[in-house]
Amino acid sequence: MADQERGRRWPDGGRSGEALLKAMLDAAEVVAGVVELLDDDYRIVVANRSASDLYSLPVGGLDGLTGRQQGLTEPQVAARLATLNAVWAAQESRSGEYSFRFPTGREGWFFGTYSPLPGPTPLVAFVILDITARREAQLQVEHQGARLALALNVTGLGLWDFDFMADRVDWDARTRQLFGVGGDEPIDFATYAAAV
């Protein structure tokens, strides 16, 4: 049965794996592509629209560029090469979180997975997620936690929570000590009212 009879439409370029992969990667909100390892650099073989967007380039603008041609610094090229060479040498995928500053000045946090492609040519596929918003939220939580800990230490107070529906009061160790309630004793509203 022909593909058209089954209702399938293939992207321009027919049913080639490259055309299908390119269409899939361009539709995703991930940064993805393939790099070729060179002696002292790497070259983007193909990158999706999201990758080009990160470098403020048109679609396909990264294709064929080396790390240095992208405007990366020598330490950035060396760091990327170290990761890519380790992936190729081990012939195993590798994932990790890292910060990165683009030649445009944009900075962010990213989670990337790199996988060697089969064959004699050293090619590594990559899929990268921009986790900047999540990382900033995590840092805010850590910052607020540090502020709360400082406030609790300075005042000598503790934390508590009252669940009206369950008639249960939860006190941390410091609050229990402050009001003279033992560490394992359950606290209900009556215990709370008597202690406070």
Coordinates of C-alpha atoms in Angstrom, one line a residue:
M1 CA 0.0 0.0 0.0
A2 CA 1.4 3.4 -0.9
D3 CA 2.2 5.8 1.8
Q4 CA -0.2 8.3 0.5
E5 CA -3.0 5.8 0.6
R6 CA -2.4 5.3 4.3
G7 CA -2.6 9.1 4.9
R8 CA 1.1 9.6 5.5
R9 CA 2.9 12.7 4.2
W10 CA 6.6 12.8 4.2
P11 CA 8.6 16.0 4.4
D12 CA 10.3 17.4 1.4
G13 CA 13.2 15.1 0.6
G14 CA 11.1 12.0 0.6
R15 CA 11.6 9.1 3.1
S16 CA 15.3 9.6 3.7
G17 CA 16.4 9.2 7.3
E18 CA 18.1 12.6 7.2
A19 CA 14.9 14.4 6.1
L20 CA 12.8 12.7 8.7
L21 CA 15.3 13.3 11.5
K22 CA 15.6 17.0 10.5
A23 CA 11.8 17.4 10.4
M24 CA 11.5 15.7 13.8
L25 CA 14.2 17.8 15.4
D26 CA 12.9 21.1 14.0
A27 CA 9.5 20.3 15.5
A28 CA 10.8 19.7 18.9
E29 CA 11.6 22.4 21.5
V30 CA 15.0 20.9 22.1
V31 CA 18.4 21.8 20.8
A32 CA 19.7 18.9 18.7
G33 CA 22.1 17.9 16.0
V34 CA 25.2 16.0 15.1
V35 CA 28.9 17.1 15.3
E36 CA 32.0 15.7 13.7
L37 CA 35.2 15.6 15.8
L38 CA 38.2 17.2 14.3
D39 CA 41.8 17.2 15.5
D40 CA 41.6 20.4 17.6
D41 CA 37.9 21.4 17.1
Y42 CA 34.6 20.1 16.1
R43 CA 32.2 20.9 13.2
I44 CA 28.4 21.0 13.3
V45 CA 27.2 18.5 10.6
V46 CA 23.6 19.4 11.1
A47 CA 21.7 21.3 13.8
N48 CA 18.0 22.0 14.3
R49 CA 16.2 25.4 14.3
S50 CA 16.4 25.7 18.1
A51 CA 20.2 25.3 18.0
S52 CA 20.5 28.1 15.4
D53 CA 18.2 30.3 17.4
L54 CA 20.6 30.1 20.4
Y55 CA 23.3 31.6 18.3
S56 CA 21.0 34.1 16.7
L57 CA 21.5 32.5 13.3
P58 CA 19.0 31.6 10.6
V59 CA 17.9 28.0 10.2
G60 CA 20.8 26.0 9.0
G61 CA 23.2 28.7 10.0
L62 CA 25.2 26.5 12.3
D63 CA 25.6 23.7 9.8
G64 CA 29.3 23.3 8.7
L65 CA 30.6 25.7 11.4
T66 CA 33.4 24.7 13.7
G67 CA 33.4 25.7 17.4
R68 CA 35.8 28.5 16.7
Q69 CA 33.8 29.8 13.7
Q70 CA 30.8 30.0 16.1
G71 CA 32.8 32.5 18.1
L72 CA 33.5 30.2 21.1
T73 CA 36.5 30.9 23.3
E74 CA 39.4 28.5 23.4
P75 CA 38.4 27.3 26.9
Q76 CA 34.8 26.6 25.6
V77 CA 36.1 24.7 22.5
A78 CA 38.5 22.7 24.8
A79 CA 35.7 21.9 27.2
R80 CA 33.3 20.8 24.5
L81 CA 36.0 18.7 22.8
A82 CA 36.8 17.0 26.1
T83 CA 33.2 15.9 26.5
L84 CA 32.8 14.9 22.8
N85 CA 36.1 13.0 22.7
A86 CA 35.2 11.2 26.0
V87 CA 31.8 10.1 24.5
W88 CA 33.4 8.9 21.3
A89 CA 36.3 7.1 23.0
A90 CA 33.9 5.3 25.4
Q91 CA 31.3 4.7 22.7
E92 CA 28.7 5.4 25.4
S93 CA 26.2 8.2 25.9
R94 CA 26.9 10.8 28.5
S95 CA 24.5 13.3 30.1
G96 CA 25.2 16.3 32.3
E97 CA 24.2 19.8 33.4
Y98 CA 26.4 22.8 32.7
S99 CA 26.4 26.6 32.4
F100 CA 27.3 28.3 29.1
R101 CA 27.9 31.8 27.8
F102 CA 27.1 32.3 24.1
P103 CA 29.1 34.7 21.9
T104 CA 26.0 36.9 21.8
G105 CA 26.4 37.4 25.6
R106 CA 23.4 35.2 26.6
E107 CA 24.1 32.9 29.5
G108 CA 22.1 29.9 30.6
W109 CA 22.0 26.5 32.2
F110 CA 21.6 23.4 30.0
F111 CA 21.1 19.7 30.3
G112 CA 22.7 17.8 27.4
T113 CA 22.9 14.2 26.3
Y114 CA 25.6 13.2 23.8
S115 CA 25.7 9.9 22.0
P116 CA 28.3 8.4 19.6
L117 CA 26.9 7.5 16.2
P118 CA 28.0 4.1 14.6
G119 CA 30.6 4.1 11.9
P120 CA 34.3 5.0 11.5
T121 CA 33.8 8.8 11.2
P122 CA 33.8 10.3 14.7
L123 CA 30.2 11.7 14.9
V124 CA 28.4 12.5 18.1
A125 CA 24.6 13.3 18.3
F126 CA 23.4 15.8 20.9
V127 CA 20.1 16.7 22.5
I128 CA 20.2 19.7 24.8
L129 CA 17.4 21.2 27.0
D130 CA 17.5 24.8 28.2
I131 CA 17.0 24.5 32.0
T132 CA 17.8 28.1 32.9
A133 CA 14.4 28.8 34.4
R134 CA 14.4 25.6 36.5
R135 CA 18.0 26.3 37.7
E136 CA 17.1 29.9 38.6
A137 CA 14.0 28.7 40.5
Q138 CA 16.2 26.1 42.3
L139 CA 18.7 28.9 43.3
Q140 CA 15.8 31.0 44.6
V141 CA 14.5 28.1 46.7
E142 CA 18.0 27.6 48.1
H143 CA 18.4 31.4 48.8
Q144 CA 15.0 31.6 50.5
G145 CA 15.9 28.4 52.6
A146 CA 19.1 30.1 53.7
R147 CA 17.2 33.2 54.7
L148 CA 14.7 31.2 56.6
A149 CA 17.4 29.2 58.4
L150 CA 19.2 32.5 59.3
A151 CA 16.0 34.0 60.7
L152 CA 15.2 30.9 62.7
N153 CA 18.7 30.8 64.1
V154 CA 18.7 34.5 65.0
T155 CA 15.3 34.4 66.7
G156 CA 15.6 31.0 68.3
L157 CA 12.1 30.2 66.9
G158 CA 10.9 27.1 65.0
L159 CA 8.5 26.0 62.3
W160 CA 5.0 24.7 62.8
D161 CA 2.0 23.8 60.6
F162 CA -1.6 23.2 61.7
D163 CA -3.9 20.9 59.7
F164 CA -7.5 21.8 60.7
M165 CA -9.0 18.9 58.8
A166 CA -6.8 16.2 60.5
D167 CA -6.7 18.1 63.8
R168 CA -3.0 17.7 63.8
V169 CA -0.2 20.2 64.5
D170 CA 3.3 19.6 63.2
W171 CA 6.1 21.2 65.1
D172 CA 9.8 21.0 64.3
A173 CA 12.2 20.0 67.1
R174 CA 13.0 23.6 68.0
T175 CA 9.3 24.5 68.4
R176 CA 8.7 21.3 70.5
Q177 CA 11.6 22.3 72.8
L178 CA 10.3 25.9 73.0
F179 CA 6.9 24.7 74.2
G180 CA 8.0 21.7 76.2
V181 CA 6.4 19.0 74.1
G182 CA 8.3 15.7 73.8
G183 CA 9.8 14.7 70.5
D184 CA 7.5 11.8 69.7
E185 CA 4.2 12.9 71.3
P186 CA 1.4 13.6 68.8
I187 CA 0.1 17.2 68.9
D188 CA -3.6 17.9 68.4
F189 CA -5.4 21.2 68.9
A190 CA -5.9 20.5 72.6
T191 CA -2.1 19.9 73.1
Y192 CA -1.4 23.1 71.0
A193 CA -3.9 25.2 73.0
A194 CA -2.5 24.0 76.4
A195 CA 1.1 24.6 75.3
V196 CA 0.6 28.1 73.8

